[in-house]
mmCIF file of C-alpha atoms in Angstrom:
data_model
loop_
_atom_site.group_PDB
_atom_site.id
_atom_site.type_symbol
_atom_site.label_atom_id
_atom_site.label_comp_id
_atom_site.label_asym_id
_atom_site.label_seq_id
_atom_site.Cartn_x
_atom_site.Cartn_y
_atom_site.Cartn_z
ATOM 1 C CA UNK W 268 -19.766 31.394 6.931
ATOM 2 C CA UNK W 269 -19.287 33.208 10.228
ATOM 3 C CA UNK W 270 -18.526 31.155 13.345
ATOM 4 C CA UNK W 271 -19.626 33.897 15.751
ATOM 5 C CA UNK W 272 -23.237 32.633 15.832
ATOM 6 C CA UNK W 273 -23.456 29.877 18.442
ATOM 7 C CA UNK W 274 -27.111 30.044 19.468
ATOM 8 C CA UNK W 275 -30.183 31.096 17.456
ATOM 9 C CA UNK W 276 -33.698 31.757 18.721
ATOM 10 C CA UNK W 277 -36.789 31.095 16.611
ATOM 11 C CA UNK W 278 -40.309 32.399 17.199
ATOM 12 C CA UNK W 279 -43.682 32.803 15.492
ATOM 13 C CA UNK W 280 -45.812 35.903 15.879
ATOM 14 C CA UNK W 281 -49.065 37.374 14.588
ATOM 15 C CA UNK W 282 -51.704 35.265 12.862
ATOM 16 C CA UNK W 283 -50.809 31.610 12.366
ATOM 17 C CA UNK W 284 -50.482 30.145 8.884
ATOM 18 C CA UNK W 285 -49.921 26.643 7.487
ATOM 19 C CA UNK W 286 -46.199 26.097 6.959
ATOM 20 C CA UNK W 287 -45.039 27.802 10.160
ATOM 21 C CA UNK W 288 -44.276 24.446 11.770
ATOM 22 C CA UNK W 289 -42.377 23.353 8.682
ATOM 23 C CA UNK W 290 -40.320 26.561 8.927
ATOM 24 C CA UNK W 291 -39.628 25.984 12.635
ATOM 25 C CA UNK W 292 -38.501 22.446 11.811
ATOM 26 C CA UNK W 293 -36.207 23.728 9.079
ATOM 27 C CA UNK W 294 -34.594 26.356 11.323
ATOM 28 C CA UNK W 295 -34.020 23.835 14.119
ATOM 29 C CA UNK W 296 -32.549 21.171 11.848
ATOM 30 C CA UNK W 297 -30.372 23.625 9.939
ATOM 31 C CA UNK W 298 -28.972 24.774 13.276
ATOM 32 C CA UNK W 299 -28.324 21.138 14.241
ATOM 33 C CA UNK W 300 -26.604 20.526 10.900
ATOM 34 C CA UNK W 301 -24.238 23.455 11.520
ATOM 35 C CA UNK W 302 -23.790 22.546 15.209
ATOM 36 C CA UNK W 303 -25.609 25.679 16.401
ATOM 37 C CA UNK W 304 -27.885 25.551 19.440
ATOM 38 C CA UNK W 305 -31.499 26.471 18.649
ATOM 39 C CA UNK W 306 -33.923 27.887 21.204
ATOM 40 C CA UNK W 307 -37.666 27.950 20.636
ATOM 41 C CA UNK W 308 -39.425 31.045 22.011
ATOM 42 C CA UNK W 309 -43.064 30.496 22.905
ATOM 43 C CA UNK W 310 -45.908 33.001 22.348
ATOM 44 C CA UNK W 311 -43.929 35.420 20.204
ATOM 45 C CA UNK W 312 -42.674 38.672 21.651
ATOM 46 C CA UNK W 313 -44.669 38.182 24.847
ATOM 47 C CA UNK W 314 -42.857 34.916 25.520
ATOM 48 C CA UNK W 315 -39.570 36.657 24.788
ATOM 49 C CA UNK W 316 -40.337 39.231 27.474
ATOM 50 C CA UNK W 317 -41.403 36.559 29.955
ATOM 51 C CA UNK W 318 -38.477 34.245 29.200
ATOM 52 C CA UNK W 319 -40.764 31.460 27.965
ATOM 53 C CA UNK W 320 -38.270 29.484 25.886
ATOM 54 C CA UNK W 321 -36.555 26.124 25.636
ATOM 55 C CA UNK W 322 -33.761 24.484 23.695
ATOM 56 C CA UNK W 323 -34.889 22.463 20.681
ATOM 57 C CA UNK W 324 -33.057 19.552 19.089
ATOM 58 C CA UNK W 325 -33.567 17.922 15.697
ATOM 59 C CA UNK W 326 -35.766 15.335 17.413
ATOM 60 C CA UNK W 327 -37.876 18.031 19.086
ATOM 61 C CA UNK W 328 -39.424 18.913 15.740
ATOM 62 C CA UNK W 329 -40.175 15.447 14.415
ATOM 63 C CA UNK W 330 -43.621 14.869 12.892
ATOM 64 C CA UNK W 331 -44.566 18.561 12.701
ATOM 65 C CA UNK W 332 -43.943 19.296 9.015
ATOM 66 C CA UNK W 333 -47.505 18.221 8.200
ATOM 67 C CA UNK W 334 -49.203 20.132 11.011
ATOM 68 C CA UNK W 335 -50.981 23.472 10.664
ATOM 69 C CA UNK W 336 -50.695 26.265 13.216
ATOM 70 C CA UNK W 337 -47.500 26.673 15.225
ATOM 71 C CA UNK W 338 -46.083 24.534 18.032
ATOM 72 C CA UNK W 339 -44.424 27.669 19.433
ATOM 73 C CA UNK W 340 -47.822 29.379 19.764
ATOM 74 C CA UNK W 341 -48.462 33.011 18.933
ATOM 75 C CA UNK W 342 -49.685 36.035 20.882
ATOM 76 C CA UNK W 343 -50.144 39.773 20.519
ATOM 77 C CA UNK W 344 -47.819 41.667 22.848
ATOM 78 C CA UNK W 345 -48.679 45.157 24.052
ATOM 79 C CA UNK W 346 -45.640 45.055 26.339
ATOM 80 C CA UNK W 347 -43.230 44.717 23.414
ATOM 81 C CA UNK W 348 -44.507 48.025 22.048
ATOM 82 C CA UNK W 349 -42.928 49.772 25.050
ATOM 83 C CA UNK W 350 -39.202 50.495 25.515
ATOM 84 C CA UNK W 351 -39.372 48.752 28.888
ATOM 85 C CA UNK W 352 -40.791 45.591 27.339
ATOM 86 C CA UNK W 353 -38.168 45.486 24.605
ATOM 87 C CA UNK W 354 -35.415 46.092 27.166
ATOM 88 C CA UNK W 355 -36.641 43.100 29.174
ATOM 89 C CA UNK W 356 -36.720 40.977 26.020
ATOM 90 C CA UNK W 357 -33.141 41.966 25.219
ATOM 91 C CA UNK W 358 -32.021 41.134 28.733
ATOM 92 C CA UNK W 359 -33.561 37.670 28.438
ATOM 93 C CA UNK W 360 -31.776 37.041 25.145
ATOM 94 C CA UNK W 361 -28.434 38.040 26.670
ATOM 95 C CA UNK W 362 -29.145 35.914 29.742
ATOM 96 C CA UNK W 363 -29.779 32.864 27.553
ATOM 97 C CA UNK W 364 -26.771 33.612 25.361
ATOM 98 C CA UNK W 365 -28.865 33.808 22.187
ATOM 99 C CA UNK W 366 -26.900 35.510 19.401
ATOM 100 C CA UNK W 367 -29.610 36.052 16.763
ATOM 101 C CA UNK W 368 -33.334 35.641 16.051
ATOM 102 C CA UNK W 369 -35.385 34.130 13.249
ATOM 103 C CA UNK W 370 -38.851 35.732 13.170
ATOM 104 C CA UNK W 371 -41.681 33.924 11.382
ATOM 105 C CA UNK W 372 -44.705 36.146 10.769
ATOM 106 C CA UNK W 373 -46.066 39.136 8.882
ATOM 107 C CA UNK W 374 -45.527 42.894 8.727
ATOM 108 C CA UNK W 375 -46.359 43.458 12.415
ATOM 109 C CA UNK W 376 -43.781 40.852 13.399
ATOM 110 C CA UNK W 377 -41.183 42.424 11.122
ATOM 111 C CA UNK W 378 -41.923 45.939 12.364
ATOM 112 C CA UNK W 379 -41.232 44.799 15.917
ATOM 113 C CA UNK W 380 -38.036 43.128 14.761
ATOM 114 C CA UNK W 381 -36.849 46.278 12.982
ATOM 115 C CA UNK W 382 -37.386 48.423 16.066
ATOM 116 C CA UNK W 383 -35.595 45.842 18.196
ATOM 117 C CA UNK W 384 -32.671 45.779 15.763
ATOM 118 C CA UNK W 385 -32.439 49.586 15.729
ATOM 119 C CA UNK W 386 -32.426 49.842 19.519
ATOM 120 C CA UNK W 387 -30.032 47.006 20.320
ATOM 121 C CA UNK W 388 -28.271 46.172 17.052
ATOM 122 C CA UNK W 389 -29.571 42.637 17.465
ATOM 123 C CA UNK W 390 -29.262 40.292 14.449
ATOM 124 C CA UNK W 391 -32.694 39.531 12.937
ATOM 125 C CA UNK W 392 -33.882 37.546 9.911
ATOM 126 C CA UNK W 393 -37.557 37.295 8.926
ATOM 127 C CA UNK W 394 -39.500 34.491 7.255
ATOM 128 C CA UNK W 395 -42.878 35.653 5.816
ATOM 129 C CA UNK W 396 -45.765 33.623 7.225
ATOM 130 C CA UNK W 397 -49.253 34.929 6.358
ATOM 131 C CA UNK W 398 -52.029 33.501 4.192
ATOM 132 C CA UNK W 399 -52.823 36.937 2.700
ATOM 133 C CA UNK W 400 -49.608 36.972 0.623
ATOM 134 C CA UNK W 401 -49.415 40.723 1.265
ATOM 135 C CA UNK W 402 -45.697 41.058 2.051
ATOM 136 C CA UNK W 403 -43.464 42.950 -0.365
ATOM 137 C CA UNK W 404 -40.274 41.166 -1.416
ATOM 138 C CA UNK W 405 -41.615 37.673 -2.029
ATOM 139 C CA UNK W 406 -43.847 36.102 -4.655
ATOM 140 C CA UNK W 407 -45.332 33.749 -2.065
ATOM 141 C CA UNK W 408 -45.671 33.772 1.729
ATOM 142 C CA UNK W 409 -45.983 30.647 3.868
ATOM 143 C CA UNK W 410 -49.578 29.479 4.086
ATOM 144 C CA UNK W 411 -50.837 31.261 0.984
ATOM 145 C CA UNK W 412 -50.843 28.209 -1.284
ATOM 146 C CA UNK W 413 -52.571 26.098 1.376
ATOM 147 C CA UNK W 414 -55.218 28.777 1.918
ATOM 148 C CA UNK W 415 -55.927 28.913 -1.828
ATOM 149 C CA UNK W 416 -56.536 25.179 -1.948
ATOM 150 C CA UNK W 417 -58.712 25.276 1.172
ATOM 151 C CA UNK W 418 -60.875 28.090 -0.201
ATOM 152 C CA UNK W 419 -61.238 26.567 -3.672
ATOM 153 C CA UNK W 420 -62.418 23.305 -2.129
ATOM 154 C CA UNK W 421 -64.958 25.197 0.001
ATOM 155 C CA UNK W 422 -66.277 27.172 -2.990
ATOM 156 C CA UNK W 423 -66.556 23.998 -5.079
ATOM 157 C CA UNK W 424 -68.881 22.602 -2.417
ATOM 158 C CA UNK W 425 -70.856 25.826 -2.218
ATOM 159 C CA UNK W 426 -71.326 25.767 -5.991
ATOM 160 C CA UNK W 427 -72.976 22.345 -5.724
ATOM 161 C CA UNK W 428 -75.632 23.914 -3.502
ATOM 162 C CA UNK W 429 -75.886 27.056 -5.621
ATOM 163 C CA UNK W 430 -76.526 24.980 -8.748
ATOM 164 C CA UNK W 431 -79.059 22.729 -7.030
ATOM 165 C CA UNK W 432 -81.150 25.638 -5.760
ATOM 166 C CA UNK W 433 -80.503 28.301 -8.431
ATOM 167 C CA UNK W 434 -78.911 30.622 -5.880
ATOM 168 C CA UNK W 435 -76.476 33.514 -5.885
ATOM 169 C CA UNK W 436 -73.780 33.061 -3.241
ATOM 170 C CA UNK W 437 -71.545 35.833 -1.911
ATOM 171 C CA UNK W 438 -68.450 34.151 -0.456
ATOM 172 C CA UNK W 439 -66.196 36.332 1.702
ATOM 173 C CA UNK W 440 -62.528 35.360 1.935
ATOM 174 C CA UNK W 441 -59.640 36.868 3.876
ATOM 175 C CA UNK W 442 -57.781 39.806 2.383
ATOM 176 C CA UNK W 443 -58.271 43.047 4.293
ATOM 177 C CA UNK W 444 -55.581 44.935 2.382
ATOM 178 C CA UNK W 445 -54.837 42.648 -0.558
ATOM 179 C CA UNK W 446 -57.001 40.634 -2.931
ATOM 180 C CA UNK W 447 -54.573 37.845 -3.821
ATOM 181 C CA UNK W 448 -56.703 35.085 -2.296
ATOM 182 C CA UNK W 449 -59.972 36.359 -3.759
ATOM 183 C CA UNK W 450 -58.552 36.883 -7.251
ATOM 184 C CA UNK W 451 -56.830 33.509 -7.514
ATOM 185 C CA UNK W 452 -59.595 31.400 -5.998
ATOM 186 C CA UNK W 453 -62.174 33.343 -7.985
ATOM 187 C CA UNK W 454 -60.482 32.324 -11.217
ATOM 188 C CA UNK W 455 -59.734 28.816 -9.949
ATOM 189 C CA UNK W 456 -63.296 28.195 -8.765
ATOM 190 C CA UNK W 457 -64.947 29.817 -11.777
ATOM 191 C CA UNK W 458 -66.602 32.701 -9.924
ATOM 192 C CA UNK W 459 -68.856 35.015 -11.917
ATOM 193 C CA UNK W 460 -67.488 38.098 -10.139
ATOM 194 C CA UNK W 461 -64.474 38.842 -7.936
ATOM 195 C CA UNK W 462 -64.371 41.869 -5.642
ATOM 196 C CA UNK W 463 -60.963 42.957 -4.314
ATOM 197 C CA UNK W 464 -59.582 46.058 -2.521
ATOM 198 C CA UNK W 465 -57.326 46.992 -5.444
ATOM 199 C CA UNK W 466 -60.189 47.282 -7.979
ATOM 200 C CA UNK W 467 -63.387 49.053 -6.944
ATOM 201 C CA UNK W 468 -65.912 47.423 -9.251
ATOM 202 C CA UNK W 469 -68.753 49.676 -8.121
ATOM 203 C CA UNK W 470 -72.287 48.602 -7.322
ATOM 204 C CA UNK W 471 -73.853 49.557 -10.690
ATOM 205 C CA UNK W 472 -71.204 47.528 -12.540
ATOM 206 C CA UNK W 473 -71.819 44.542 -10.238
ATOM 207 C CA UNK W 474 -75.556 44.646 -10.931
ATOM 208 C CA UNK W 475 -74.898 44.956 -14.654
ATOM 209 C CA UNK W 476 -72.577 41.958 -14.603
ATOM 210 C CA UNK W 477 -75.007 39.775 -12.648
ATOM 211 C CA UNK W 478 -77.834 40.757 -14.994
ATOM 212 C CA UNK W 479 -75.737 39.806 -18.028
ATOM 213 C CA UNK W 480 -75.042 36.443 -16.401
ATOM 214 C CA UNK W 481 -78.754 35.905 -15.808
ATOM 215 C CA UNK W 482 -79.674 36.845 -19.361
ATOM 216 C CA UNK W 483 -76.988 34.537 -20.752
ATOM 217 C CA UNK W 484 -78.726 31.625 -19.049
ATOM 218 C CA UNK W 485 -76.823 31.251 -15.787
ATOM 219 C CA UNK W 486 -79.218 30.144 -13.071
ATOM 220 C CA UNK W 487 -76.666 30.260 -10.238
ATOM 221 C CA UNK W 488 -73.669 32.445 -9.530
ATOM 222 C CA UNK W 489 -70.718 32.770 -7.162
ATOM 223 C CA UNK W 490 -69.320 36.166 -6.213
ATOM 224 C CA UNK W 491 -66.016 36.022 -4.315
ATOM 225 C CA UNK W 492 -65.494 39.033 -2.037
ATOM 226 C CA UNK W 493 -62.227 39.946 -0.300
ATOM 227 C CA UNK W 494 -62.979 41.242 3.210
ATOM 228 C CA UNK W 495 -61.262 44.526 2.330
ATOM 229 C CA UNK W 496 -63.283 45.168 -0.843
ATOM 230 C CA UNK W 497 -64.519 48.763 -1.145
ATOM 231 C CA UNK W 498 -67.678 48.066 -3.181
ATOM 232 C CA UNK W 499 -69.908 47.643 -0.116
ATOM 233 C CA UNK W 500 -69.465 48.339 3.592
ATOM 234 C CA UNK W 501 -69.482 44.605 4.227
ATOM 235 C CA UNK W 502 -70.535 41.456 2.426
ATOM 236 C CA UNK W 503 -73.962 41.351 4.101
ATOM 237 C CA UNK W 504 -74.831 44.915 3.077
ATOM 238 C CA UNK W 505 -73.558 44.117 -0.396
ATOM 239 C CA UNK W 506 -75.879 41.111 -0.581
ATOM 240 C CA UNK W 507 -78.816 43.198 0.686
ATOM 241 C CA UNK W 508 -78.179 45.827 -1.993
ATOM 242 C CA UNK W 509 -78.201 43.239 -4.774
ATOM 243 C CA UNK W 510 -81.293 41.540 -3.347
ATOM 244 C CA UNK W 511 -83.094 44.891 -3.262
ATOM 245 C CA UNK W 512 -82.314 45.633 -6.918
ATOM 246 C CA UNK W 513 -82.518 42.049 -8.216
ATOM 247 C CA UNK W 514 -85.350 40.425 -6.235
ATOM 248 C CA UNK W 515 -85.471 37.405 -8.557
ATOM 249 C CA UNK W 516 -82.175 36.166 -7.105
ATOM 250 C CA UNK W 517 -82.221 33.842 -4.076
ATOM 251 C CA UNK W 518 -79.143 35.196 -2.276
ATOM 252 C CA UNK W 519 -76.984 33.595 0.404
ATOM 253 C CA UNK W 520 -73.797 34.757 2.164
ATOM 254 C CA UNK W 521 -70.942 32.539 3.357
ATOM 255 C CA UNK W 522 -68.034 33.958 5.383
ATOM 256 C CA UNK W 523 -65.187 31.446 5.399
ATOM 257 C CA UNK W 524 -63.276 33.255 8.167
ATOM 258 C CA UNK W 525 -60.600 31.383 10.101
ATOM 259 C CA UNK W 526 -61.353 28.165 8.242
ATOM 260 C CA UNK W 527 -58.841 29.507 5.711
ATOM 261 C CA UNK W 528 -55.970 29.630 8.200
ATOM 262 C CA UNK W 529 -56.011 26.075 9.458
ATOM 263 C CA UNK W 530 -55.242 22.681 8.037
ATOM 264 C CA UNK W 531 -52.252 20.677 6.932
ATOM 265 C CA UNK W 532 -49.897 22.715 4.721
ATOM 266 C CA UNK W 533 -49.682 21.905 1.027
ATOM 267 C CA UNK W 534 -46.561 20.299 -0.411
ATOM 268 C CA UNK W 535 -45.571 23.661 -1.883
ATOM 269 C CA UNK W 536 -45.756 25.392 1.504
ATOM 270 C CA UNK W 537 -43.770 22.592 3.180
ATOM 271 C CA UNK W 538 -41.000 22.813 0.603
ATOM 272 C CA UNK W 539 -40.969 26.628 0.630
ATOM 273 C CA UNK W 540 -40.794 26.674 4.444
ATOM 274 C CA UNK W 541 -37.914 24.197 4.405
ATOM 275 C CA UNK W 542 -35.971 26.297 1.891
ATOM 276 C CA UNK W 543 -36.625 29.552 3.742
ATOM 277 C CA UNK W 544 -35.560 28.090 7.092
ATOM 278 C CA UNK W 545 -32.210 26.992 5.698
ATOM 279 C CA UNK W 546 -31.683 30.371 4.024
ATOM 280 C CA UNK W 547 -32.553 32.265 7.227
ATOM 281 C CA UNK W 548 -30.072 30.398 9.426
ATOM 282 C CA UNK W 549 -27.251 30.445 6.883
ATOM 283 C CA UNK W 550 -27.804 34.167 6.230
ATOM 284 C CA UNK W 551 -27.331 34.879 9.940
ATOM 285 C CA UNK W 552 -24.188 32.763 9.870
ATOM 286 C CA UNK W 553 -22.961 34.947 6.993
ATOM 287 C CA UNK W 554 -23.468 38.076 9.097
ATOM 288 C CA UNK W 555 -26.660 39.203 7.330
ATOM 289 C CA UNK W 556 -29.201 40.962 9.548
ATOM 290 C CA UNK W 557 -32.443 42.951 9.285
ATOM 291 C CA UNK W 558 -33.538 41.175 6.111
ATOM 292 C CA UNK W 559 -36.471 38.976 5.114
ATOM 293 C CA UNK W 560 -36.152 35.769 3.132
ATOM 294 C CA UNK W 561 -38.385 35.739 0.068
ATOM 295 C CA UNK W 562 -38.810 33.916 -3.217
ATOM 296 C CA UNK W 563 -38.875 35.261 -6.781
ATOM 297 C CA UNK W 564 -38.604 33.242 -9.995
ATOM 298 C CA UNK W 565 -38.178 30.150 -7.798
ATOM 299 C CA UNK W 566 -34.971 31.602 -6.331
ATOM 300 C CA UNK W 567 -34.594 32.623 -2.684
ATOM 301 C CA UNK W 568 -33.843 36.323 -2.232
ATOM 302 C CA UNK W 569 -33.226 38.720 0.651
ATOM 303 C CA UNK W 570 -35.178 41.966 1.058
ATOM 304 C CA UNK W 571 -34.441 44.614 3.726
ATOM 305 C CA UNK W 572 -37.082 44.410 6.448
ATOM 306 C CA UNK W 573 -38.025 48.075 6.074
ATOM 307 C CA UNK W 574 -38.798 47.517 2.385
ATOM 308 C CA UNK W 575 -40.768 44.366 3.196
ATOM 309 C CA UNK W 576 -42.875 46.326 5.698
ATOM 310 C CA UNK W 577 -43.274 49.600 3.779
ATOM 311 C CA UNK W 578 -43.540 48.141 0.278
ATOM 312 C CA UNK W 579 -46.815 47.008 -1.241
ATOM 313 C CA UNK W 580 -47.384 43.653 -2.870
ATOM 314 C CA UNK W 581 -48.691 44.012 -6.410
ATOM 315 C CA UNK W 582 -51.891 42.374 -7.594
ATOM 316 C CA UNK W 583 -51.594 40.404 -10.835
ATOM 317 C CA UNK W 584 -53.136 42.686 -13.488
ATOM 318 C CA UNK W 585 -53.034 39.947 -16.108
ATOM 319 C CA UNK W 586 -55.050 37.685 -13.826
ATOM 320 C CA UNK W 587 -57.653 40.431 -13.434
ATOM 321 C CA UNK W 588 -57.985 40.512 -17.232
ATOM 322 C CA UNK W 589 -58.260 36.716 -17.312
ATOM 323 C CA UNK W 590 -61.008 36.824 -14.670
ATOM 324 C CA UNK W 591 -63.003 39.299 -16.778
ATOM 325 C CA UNK W 592 -62.753 37.043 -19.833
ATOM 326 C CA UNK W 593 -63.654 33.898 -17.851
ATOM 327 C CA UNK W 594 -66.779 35.508 -16.377
ATOM 328 C CA UNK W 595 -68.266 35.995 -19.859
#
């Protein structure tokens, strides 16, 4: 391993996700293990521009592995999108003697890191943290597993009400560009229909499916809708359309929203974050830069940041087939 890295900065950016704190903890303690100074940068790129940072020790990150959100905070930074803002950020890194950065976030975070690397040749490693699981180059992102469990628990409770009152519930989950959450929780929670961006079910097909469910004797139904689904303009208009054509249904809409982002990370996310943090620091020590740490077949892998940003995560086609069989 290279001995040229003496000080590493770590930051979180974009939307928070469960497991970010576990990743911060892992980066800090891996640095301590290798006798590297670690600096926490607050409020993402904006904090980097403003010099909002402090040195973190192994004890600084005690009792955070179980906490959701991020102790380093997160913020959108318009200033970092300008050459002047990035120049100021670079100056602050040089001033603090920071040799490399670990970025925890999603595609927006990685895009900023790529630009920064291109302009200043600054060593960067990314750790994917987003509940949507929409980053190419990894089977799972930090927070995704926790979000699945949170949503399934919520839908289980909604089903109790749906069954008691013979209602049809449309439940909207996060997933503007990818339907991973909707597809997996739909199968896991036994939804009658699952609407995702990758598969445009179409309104006539949805009505046909709900009618078949009614005829088969189902008195209540759950339809899981990813927020990026193309079937309707939004979940409320979708519900209105069904109500108009199937007036016998008592229809309700639940939007889970930011409820999905919070909460204590699952064991899987804690372990994954710990593994990724170690890999990120040791990759920088090996001279690797401009890559993202990912996982495939339970092995940690490295993917170039440009591929992680430009690539598209693939929806599980087999799981779509399973969902169609299970909704019979």
